C-alpha atoms as a printed R data frame, in Angstrom:
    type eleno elety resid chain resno       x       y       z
1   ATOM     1    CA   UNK     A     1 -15.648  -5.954  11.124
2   ATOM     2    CA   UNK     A     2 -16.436  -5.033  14.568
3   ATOM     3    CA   UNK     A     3 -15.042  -8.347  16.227
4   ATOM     4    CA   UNK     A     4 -11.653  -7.742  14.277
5   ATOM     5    CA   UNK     A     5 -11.445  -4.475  15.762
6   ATOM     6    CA   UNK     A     6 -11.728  -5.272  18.812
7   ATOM     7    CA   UNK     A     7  -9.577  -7.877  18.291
8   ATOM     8    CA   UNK     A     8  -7.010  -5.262  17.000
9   ATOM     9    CA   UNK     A     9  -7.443  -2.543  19.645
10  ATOM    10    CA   UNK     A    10  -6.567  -5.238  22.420
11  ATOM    11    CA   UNK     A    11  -3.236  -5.882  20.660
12  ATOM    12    CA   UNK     A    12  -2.672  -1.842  20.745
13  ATOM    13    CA   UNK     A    13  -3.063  -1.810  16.806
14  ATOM    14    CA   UNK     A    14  -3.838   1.927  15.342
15  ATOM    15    CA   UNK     A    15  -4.741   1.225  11.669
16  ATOM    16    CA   UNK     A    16  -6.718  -0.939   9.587
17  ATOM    17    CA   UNK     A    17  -6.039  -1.636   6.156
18  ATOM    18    CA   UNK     A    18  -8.879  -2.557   4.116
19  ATOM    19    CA   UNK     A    19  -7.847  -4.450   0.720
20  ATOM    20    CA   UNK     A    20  -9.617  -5.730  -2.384
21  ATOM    21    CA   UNK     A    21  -9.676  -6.772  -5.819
22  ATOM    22    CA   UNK     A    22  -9.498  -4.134  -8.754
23  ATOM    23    CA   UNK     A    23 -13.424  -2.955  -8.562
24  ATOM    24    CA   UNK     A    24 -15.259  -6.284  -7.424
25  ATOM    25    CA   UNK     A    25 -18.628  -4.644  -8.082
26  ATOM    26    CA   UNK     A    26 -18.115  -5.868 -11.697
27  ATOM    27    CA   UNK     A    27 -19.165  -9.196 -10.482
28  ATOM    28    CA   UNK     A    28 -22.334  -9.916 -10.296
29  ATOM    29    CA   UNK     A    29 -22.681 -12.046  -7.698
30  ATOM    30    CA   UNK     A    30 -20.792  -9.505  -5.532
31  ATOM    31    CA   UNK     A    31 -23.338  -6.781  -6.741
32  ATOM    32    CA   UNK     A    32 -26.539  -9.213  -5.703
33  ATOM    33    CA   UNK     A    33 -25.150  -9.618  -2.670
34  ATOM    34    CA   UNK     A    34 -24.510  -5.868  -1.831
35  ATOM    35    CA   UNK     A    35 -28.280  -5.092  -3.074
36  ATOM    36    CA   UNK     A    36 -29.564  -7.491  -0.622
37  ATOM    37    CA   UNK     A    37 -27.318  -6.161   2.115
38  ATOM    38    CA   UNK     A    38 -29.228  -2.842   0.987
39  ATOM    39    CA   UNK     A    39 -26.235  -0.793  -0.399
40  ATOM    40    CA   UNK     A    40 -27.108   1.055  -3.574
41  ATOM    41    CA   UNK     A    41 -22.949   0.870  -4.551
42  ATOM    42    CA   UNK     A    42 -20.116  -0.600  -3.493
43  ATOM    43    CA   UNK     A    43 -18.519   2.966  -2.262
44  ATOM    44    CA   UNK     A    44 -21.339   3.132  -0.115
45  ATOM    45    CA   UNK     A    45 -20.758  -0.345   1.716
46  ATOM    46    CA   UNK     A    46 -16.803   0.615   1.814
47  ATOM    47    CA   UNK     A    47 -18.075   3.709   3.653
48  ATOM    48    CA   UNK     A    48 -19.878   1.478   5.930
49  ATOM    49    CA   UNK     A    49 -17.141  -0.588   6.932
50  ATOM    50    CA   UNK     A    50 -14.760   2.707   6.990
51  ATOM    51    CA   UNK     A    51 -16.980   4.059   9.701
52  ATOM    52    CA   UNK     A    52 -17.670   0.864  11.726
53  ATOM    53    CA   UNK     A    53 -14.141   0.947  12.010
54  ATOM    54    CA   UNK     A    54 -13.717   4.687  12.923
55  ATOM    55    CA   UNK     A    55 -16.481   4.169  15.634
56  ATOM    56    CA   UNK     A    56 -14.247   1.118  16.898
57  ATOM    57    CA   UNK     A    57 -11.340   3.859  17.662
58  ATOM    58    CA   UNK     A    58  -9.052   2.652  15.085
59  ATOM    59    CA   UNK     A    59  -7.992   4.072  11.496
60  ATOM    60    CA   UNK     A    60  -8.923   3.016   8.214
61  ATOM    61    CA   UNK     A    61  -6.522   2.919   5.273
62  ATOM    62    CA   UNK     A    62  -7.808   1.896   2.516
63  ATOM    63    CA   UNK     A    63  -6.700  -0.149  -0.503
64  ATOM    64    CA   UNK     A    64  -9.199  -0.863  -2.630
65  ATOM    65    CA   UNK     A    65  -7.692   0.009  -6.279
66  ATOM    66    CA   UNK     A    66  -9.219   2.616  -8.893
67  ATOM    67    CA   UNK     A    67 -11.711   4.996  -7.377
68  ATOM    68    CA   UNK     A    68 -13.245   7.575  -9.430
69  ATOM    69    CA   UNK     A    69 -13.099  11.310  -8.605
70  ATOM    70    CA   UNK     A    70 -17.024  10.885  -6.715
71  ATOM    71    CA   UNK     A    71 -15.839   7.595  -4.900
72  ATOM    72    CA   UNK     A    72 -13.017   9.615  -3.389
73  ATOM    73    CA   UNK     A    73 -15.055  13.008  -2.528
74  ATOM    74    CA   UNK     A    74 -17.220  10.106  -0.493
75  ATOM    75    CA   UNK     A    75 -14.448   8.418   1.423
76  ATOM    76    CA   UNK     A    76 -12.539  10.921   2.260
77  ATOM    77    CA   UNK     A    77 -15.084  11.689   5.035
78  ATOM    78    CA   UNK     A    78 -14.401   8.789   7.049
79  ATOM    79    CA   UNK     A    79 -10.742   7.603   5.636
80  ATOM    80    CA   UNK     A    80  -7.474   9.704   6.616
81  ATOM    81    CA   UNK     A    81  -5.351   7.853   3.923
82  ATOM    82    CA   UNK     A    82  -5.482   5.784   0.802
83  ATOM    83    CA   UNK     A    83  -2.939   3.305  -0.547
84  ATOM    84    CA   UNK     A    84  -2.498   2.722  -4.610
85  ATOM    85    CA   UNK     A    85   0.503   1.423  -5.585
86  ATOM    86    CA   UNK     A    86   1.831   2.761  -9.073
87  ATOM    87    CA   UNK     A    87   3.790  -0.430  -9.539
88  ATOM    88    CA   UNK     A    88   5.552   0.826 -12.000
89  ATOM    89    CA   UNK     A    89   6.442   4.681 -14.465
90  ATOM    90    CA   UNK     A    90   5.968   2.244 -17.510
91  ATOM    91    CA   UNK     A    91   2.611   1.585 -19.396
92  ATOM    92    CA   UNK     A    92   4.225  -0.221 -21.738
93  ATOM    93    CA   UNK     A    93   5.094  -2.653 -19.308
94  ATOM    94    CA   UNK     A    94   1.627  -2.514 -17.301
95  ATOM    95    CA   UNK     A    95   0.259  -3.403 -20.540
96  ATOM    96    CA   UNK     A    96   1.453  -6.899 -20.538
97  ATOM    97    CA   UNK     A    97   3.145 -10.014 -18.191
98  ATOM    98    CA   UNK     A    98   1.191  -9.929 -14.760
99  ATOM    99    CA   UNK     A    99  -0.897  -6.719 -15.588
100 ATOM   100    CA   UNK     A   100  -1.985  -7.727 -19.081
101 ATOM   101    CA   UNK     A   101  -5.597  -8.829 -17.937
102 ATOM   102    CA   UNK     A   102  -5.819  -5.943 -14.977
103 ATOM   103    CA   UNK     A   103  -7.575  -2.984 -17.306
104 ATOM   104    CA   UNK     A   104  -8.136  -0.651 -14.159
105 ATOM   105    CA   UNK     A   105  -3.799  -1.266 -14.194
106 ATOM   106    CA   UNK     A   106  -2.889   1.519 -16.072
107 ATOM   107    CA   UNK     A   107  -0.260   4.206 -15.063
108 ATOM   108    CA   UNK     A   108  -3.074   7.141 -15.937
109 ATOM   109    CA   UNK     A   109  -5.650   5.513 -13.875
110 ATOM   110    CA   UNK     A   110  -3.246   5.491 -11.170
111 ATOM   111    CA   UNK     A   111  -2.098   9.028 -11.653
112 ATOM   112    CA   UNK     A   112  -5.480   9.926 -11.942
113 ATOM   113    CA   UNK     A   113  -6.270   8.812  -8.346
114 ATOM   114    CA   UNK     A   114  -3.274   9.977  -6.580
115 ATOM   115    CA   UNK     A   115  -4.065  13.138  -7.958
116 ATOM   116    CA   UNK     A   116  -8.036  13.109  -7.448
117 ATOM   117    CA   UNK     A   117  -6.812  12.180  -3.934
118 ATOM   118    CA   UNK     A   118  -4.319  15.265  -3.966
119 ATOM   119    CA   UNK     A   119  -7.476  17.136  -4.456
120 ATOM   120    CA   UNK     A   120  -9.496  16.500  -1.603
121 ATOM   121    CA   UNK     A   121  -6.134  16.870  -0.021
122 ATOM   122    CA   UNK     A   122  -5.913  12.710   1.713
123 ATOM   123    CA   UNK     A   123  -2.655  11.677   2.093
124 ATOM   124    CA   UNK     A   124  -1.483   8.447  -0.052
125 ATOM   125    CA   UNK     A   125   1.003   5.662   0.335
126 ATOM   126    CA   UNK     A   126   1.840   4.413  -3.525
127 ATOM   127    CA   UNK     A   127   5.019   2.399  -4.154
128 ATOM   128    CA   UNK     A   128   6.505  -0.183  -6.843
129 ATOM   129    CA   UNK     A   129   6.664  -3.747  -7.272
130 ATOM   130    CA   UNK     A   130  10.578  -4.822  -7.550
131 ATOM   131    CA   UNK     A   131  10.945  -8.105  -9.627
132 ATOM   132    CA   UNK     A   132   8.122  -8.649 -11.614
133 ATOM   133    CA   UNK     A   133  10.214  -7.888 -14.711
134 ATOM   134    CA   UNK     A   134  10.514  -4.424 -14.788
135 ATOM   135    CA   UNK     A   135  13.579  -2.066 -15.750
136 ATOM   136    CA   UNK     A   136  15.794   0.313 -13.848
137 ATOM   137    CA   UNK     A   137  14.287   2.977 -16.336
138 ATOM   138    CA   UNK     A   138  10.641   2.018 -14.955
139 ATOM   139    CA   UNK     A   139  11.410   2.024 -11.783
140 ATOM   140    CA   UNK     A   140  12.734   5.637 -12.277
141 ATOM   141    CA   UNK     A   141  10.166   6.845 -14.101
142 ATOM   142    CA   UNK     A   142   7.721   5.387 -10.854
143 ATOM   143    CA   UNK     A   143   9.741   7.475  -8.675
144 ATOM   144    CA   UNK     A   144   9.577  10.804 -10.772
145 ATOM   145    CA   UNK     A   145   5.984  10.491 -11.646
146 ATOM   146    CA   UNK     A   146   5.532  10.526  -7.437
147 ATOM   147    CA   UNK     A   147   7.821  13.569  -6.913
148 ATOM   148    CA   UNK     A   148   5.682  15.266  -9.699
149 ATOM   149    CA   UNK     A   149   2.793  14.583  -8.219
150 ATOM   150    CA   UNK     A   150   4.081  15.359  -4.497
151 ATOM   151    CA   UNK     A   151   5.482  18.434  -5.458
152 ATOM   152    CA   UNK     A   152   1.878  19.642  -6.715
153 ATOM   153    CA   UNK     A   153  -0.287  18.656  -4.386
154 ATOM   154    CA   UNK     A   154   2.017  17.688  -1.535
155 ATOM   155    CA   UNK     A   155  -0.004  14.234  -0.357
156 ATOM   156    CA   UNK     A   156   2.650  11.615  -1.500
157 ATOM   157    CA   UNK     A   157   2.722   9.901   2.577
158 ATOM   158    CA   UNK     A   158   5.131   7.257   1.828
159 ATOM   159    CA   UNK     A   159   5.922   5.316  -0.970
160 ATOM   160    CA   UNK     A   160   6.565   1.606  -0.722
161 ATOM   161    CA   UNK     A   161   9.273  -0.685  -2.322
162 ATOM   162    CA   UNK     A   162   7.502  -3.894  -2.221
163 ATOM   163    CA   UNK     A   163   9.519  -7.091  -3.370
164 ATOM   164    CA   UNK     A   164   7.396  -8.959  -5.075
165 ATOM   165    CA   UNK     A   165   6.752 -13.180  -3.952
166 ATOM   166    CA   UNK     A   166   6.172 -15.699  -5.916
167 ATOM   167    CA   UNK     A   167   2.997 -17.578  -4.706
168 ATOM   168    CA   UNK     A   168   1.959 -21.527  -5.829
169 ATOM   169    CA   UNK     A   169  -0.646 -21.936  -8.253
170 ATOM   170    CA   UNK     A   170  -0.496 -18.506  -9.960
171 ATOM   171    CA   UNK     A   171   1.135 -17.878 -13.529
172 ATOM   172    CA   UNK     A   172   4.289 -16.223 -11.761
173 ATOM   173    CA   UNK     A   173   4.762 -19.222  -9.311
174 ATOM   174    CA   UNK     A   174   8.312 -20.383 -10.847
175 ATOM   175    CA   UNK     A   175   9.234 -16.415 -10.989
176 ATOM   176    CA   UNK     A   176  12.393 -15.487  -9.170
177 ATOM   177    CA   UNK     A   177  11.998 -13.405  -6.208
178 ATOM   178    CA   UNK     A   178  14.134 -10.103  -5.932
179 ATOM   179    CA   UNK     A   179  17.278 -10.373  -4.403
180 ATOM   180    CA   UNK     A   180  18.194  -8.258  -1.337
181 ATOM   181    CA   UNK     A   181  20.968  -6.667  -3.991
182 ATOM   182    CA   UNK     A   182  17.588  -5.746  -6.633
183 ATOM   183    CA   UNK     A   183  16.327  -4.209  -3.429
184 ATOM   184    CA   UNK     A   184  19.493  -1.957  -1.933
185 ATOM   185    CA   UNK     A   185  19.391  -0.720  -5.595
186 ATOM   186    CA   UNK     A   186  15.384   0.128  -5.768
187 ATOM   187    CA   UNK     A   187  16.005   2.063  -2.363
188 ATOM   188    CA   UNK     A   188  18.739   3.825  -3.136
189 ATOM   189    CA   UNK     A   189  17.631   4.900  -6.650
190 ATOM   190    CA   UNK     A   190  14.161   6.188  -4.557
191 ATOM   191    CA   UNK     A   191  16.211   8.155  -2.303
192 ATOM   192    CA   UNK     A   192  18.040   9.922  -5.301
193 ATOM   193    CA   UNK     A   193  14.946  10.915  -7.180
194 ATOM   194    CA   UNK     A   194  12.056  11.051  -4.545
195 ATOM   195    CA   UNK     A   195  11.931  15.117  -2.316
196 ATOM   196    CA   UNK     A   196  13.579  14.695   1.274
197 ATOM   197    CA   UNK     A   197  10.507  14.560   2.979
198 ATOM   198    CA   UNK     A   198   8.639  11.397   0.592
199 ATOM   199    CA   UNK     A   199   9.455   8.308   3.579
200 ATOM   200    CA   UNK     A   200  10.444   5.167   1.958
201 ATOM   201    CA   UNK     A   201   9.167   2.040   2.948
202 ATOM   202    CA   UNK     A   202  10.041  -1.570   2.584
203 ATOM   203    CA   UNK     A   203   8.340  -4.719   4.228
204 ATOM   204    CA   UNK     A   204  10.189  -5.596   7.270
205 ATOM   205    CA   UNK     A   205   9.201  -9.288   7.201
206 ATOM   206    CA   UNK     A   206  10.491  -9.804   3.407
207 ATOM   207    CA   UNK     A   207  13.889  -7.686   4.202
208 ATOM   208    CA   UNK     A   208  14.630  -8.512   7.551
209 ATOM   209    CA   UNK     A   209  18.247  -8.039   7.551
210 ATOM   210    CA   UNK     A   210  17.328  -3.800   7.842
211 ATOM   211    CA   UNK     A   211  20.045  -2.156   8.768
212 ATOM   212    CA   UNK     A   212  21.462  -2.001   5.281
213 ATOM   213    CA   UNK     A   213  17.814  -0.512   3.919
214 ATOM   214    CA   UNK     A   214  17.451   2.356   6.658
215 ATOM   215    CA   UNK     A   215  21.301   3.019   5.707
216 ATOM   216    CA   UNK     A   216  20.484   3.275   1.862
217 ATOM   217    CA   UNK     A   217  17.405   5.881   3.017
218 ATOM   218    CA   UNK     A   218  14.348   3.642   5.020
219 ATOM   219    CA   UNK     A   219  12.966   5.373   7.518
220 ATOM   220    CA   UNK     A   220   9.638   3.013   7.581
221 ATOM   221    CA   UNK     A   221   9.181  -0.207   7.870
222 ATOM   222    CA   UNK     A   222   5.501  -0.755   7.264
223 ATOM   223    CA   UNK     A   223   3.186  -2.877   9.339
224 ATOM   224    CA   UNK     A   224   3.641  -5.691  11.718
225 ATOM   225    CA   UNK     A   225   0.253  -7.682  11.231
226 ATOM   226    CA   UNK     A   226  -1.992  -9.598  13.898
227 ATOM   227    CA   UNK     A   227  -1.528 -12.830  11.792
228 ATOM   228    CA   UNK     A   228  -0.165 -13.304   8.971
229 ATOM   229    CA   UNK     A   229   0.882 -10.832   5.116
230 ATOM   230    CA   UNK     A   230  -1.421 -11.472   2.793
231 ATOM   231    CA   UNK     A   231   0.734 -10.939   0.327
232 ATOM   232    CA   UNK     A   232   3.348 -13.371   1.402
233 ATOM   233    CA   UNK     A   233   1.847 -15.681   4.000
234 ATOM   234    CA   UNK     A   234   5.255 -17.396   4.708
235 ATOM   235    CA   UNK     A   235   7.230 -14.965   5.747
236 ATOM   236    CA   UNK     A   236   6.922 -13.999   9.780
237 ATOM   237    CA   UNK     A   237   7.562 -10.367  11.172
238 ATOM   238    CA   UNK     A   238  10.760 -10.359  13.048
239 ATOM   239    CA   UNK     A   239  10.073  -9.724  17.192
240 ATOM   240    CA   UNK     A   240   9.948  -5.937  17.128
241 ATOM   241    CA   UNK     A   241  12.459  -6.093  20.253
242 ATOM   242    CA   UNK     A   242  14.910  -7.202  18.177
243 ATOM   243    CA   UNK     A   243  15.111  -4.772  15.486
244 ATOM   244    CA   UNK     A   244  15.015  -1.981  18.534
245 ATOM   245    CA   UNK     A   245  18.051  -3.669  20.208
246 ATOM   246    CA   UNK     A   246  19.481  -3.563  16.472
247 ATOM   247    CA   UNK     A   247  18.462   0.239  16.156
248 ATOM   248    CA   UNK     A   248  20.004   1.282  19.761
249 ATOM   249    CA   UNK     A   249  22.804   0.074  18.650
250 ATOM   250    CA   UNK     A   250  23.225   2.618  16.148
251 ATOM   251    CA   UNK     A   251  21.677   5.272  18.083
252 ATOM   252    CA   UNK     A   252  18.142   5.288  16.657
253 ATOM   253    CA   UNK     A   253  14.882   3.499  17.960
254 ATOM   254    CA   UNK     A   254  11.924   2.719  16.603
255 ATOM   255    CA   UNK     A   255   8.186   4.776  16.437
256 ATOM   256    CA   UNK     A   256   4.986   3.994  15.500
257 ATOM   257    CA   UNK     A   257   3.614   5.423  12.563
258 ATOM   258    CA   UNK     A   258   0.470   6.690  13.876
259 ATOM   259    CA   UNK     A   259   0.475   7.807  17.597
């Protein structure tokens, strides 16, 4: 952890985004290993690595899946936001297709974070999946379970509109990706139901023609990575000066996230 950081810092990188599995700890290797790295639970080596990172001058952000109400009270020490995506407003549809075997998946599990997180007052990022199969009706039901929950506790930080990519050697390999017109539509239907001050994201390196996005409502577009997405390892980040000679043209420029 430390030798990534430091890795990170020299690029002039500000955050860190920690990512797992849904609750690894059920493994039991993974457990036998934590008990003879002498951490009593899996929050508590989390913590560790939040604060190794904190002590390297950089910000965690963690996304980790379901943590319970406890997990949160002891994160939120050391971690300014967490990310859980909602993925989508429908249970009916995380019930089955790529969620069927993912029981910490649920919409009220998810709610039930966001809002455990709303709590202890830590911002979140959440989002949706676009093109795994889901509905225009899911994708607004995503979008007004957020503003609920923003409008109550006020911590919604962004919300991502991830397009989903198909990846060899999985069960949705010969799925079609979303099409840059599935995307417009996800934005702008996010924009229409989601409070003025909720920023939408989308991935820069999966949509980077932009300027049609931050015209339908984008006003973020997420990270730029030291190597590589690991959600879609073939698909490069655009060189930030172009998309700033793209923005100037139009009058805007571009900012990072965290200063």
């Amino acid at each position: 952890v430390i030798k990534r950081c430091k890795i990170a810092r020299k690029t002039n990188s500000r955050e860190v985004l920690i990512m797992a599995g849904e609750r690894p700890d059920r493994s039991n290797t993974l457990r036998a290993k934590l008990d003879v790295w002498g951490y009593e639970s899996y929050i508590e080596y989390i913590y560790s690595v939040c604060e190794l990172i904190f002590l390297e001058g950089l910000l965690p952000n963690l996304n980790v899946g379901y943590l319970t109400e406890q997990e949160i009270q002891v994160v939120r020490r050391i971690t300014p936001v967490f990310t859980i995506m909602l993925e989508s407003g429908s249970q009916d549809f995380l019930s089955k297709g790529p969620h069927a075997n993912s029981p910490y998946k649920t919409l009220e599990s998810r709610l039930e974070m966001i809002r455990n997180a709303g709590v202890g007052k830590v911002p979140v990022t959440t989002g949706v999946i676009v093109g795994i199969g889901e509905t225009k009706k899911d994708l607004r039901a995503a979008y007004e379970e957020i503003k609920a929950l923003h409008k109550e506790y006020g911590n919604i930080q962004n919300v991502v509109i991830q397009n989903f990519v198909p990846q060899a050697n999985t069960s949705m390999a010969d799925h079609l990706a979303p099409s840059k017109k599935d995307m417009l539509e996800a934005v702008a239907l996010a924009r229409k139901v989601l409070p003025d001050d909720v920023v939408i994201t989308v991935p820069l390196n999966l949509n980077p023609d932009i300027m049609p996005f931050i015209q339908a409502g984008v006003r973020d577009l997420g990270m730029i990575d030291l190597e590589y997405d690991v959600l879609a390892p073939d698909h490069d980040w655009p060189e930030t000066s172009k998309i700033e000679k793209l923005l100037k043209a139009k009058g805007w420029g571009l900012q990072r996230r965290l200063q």
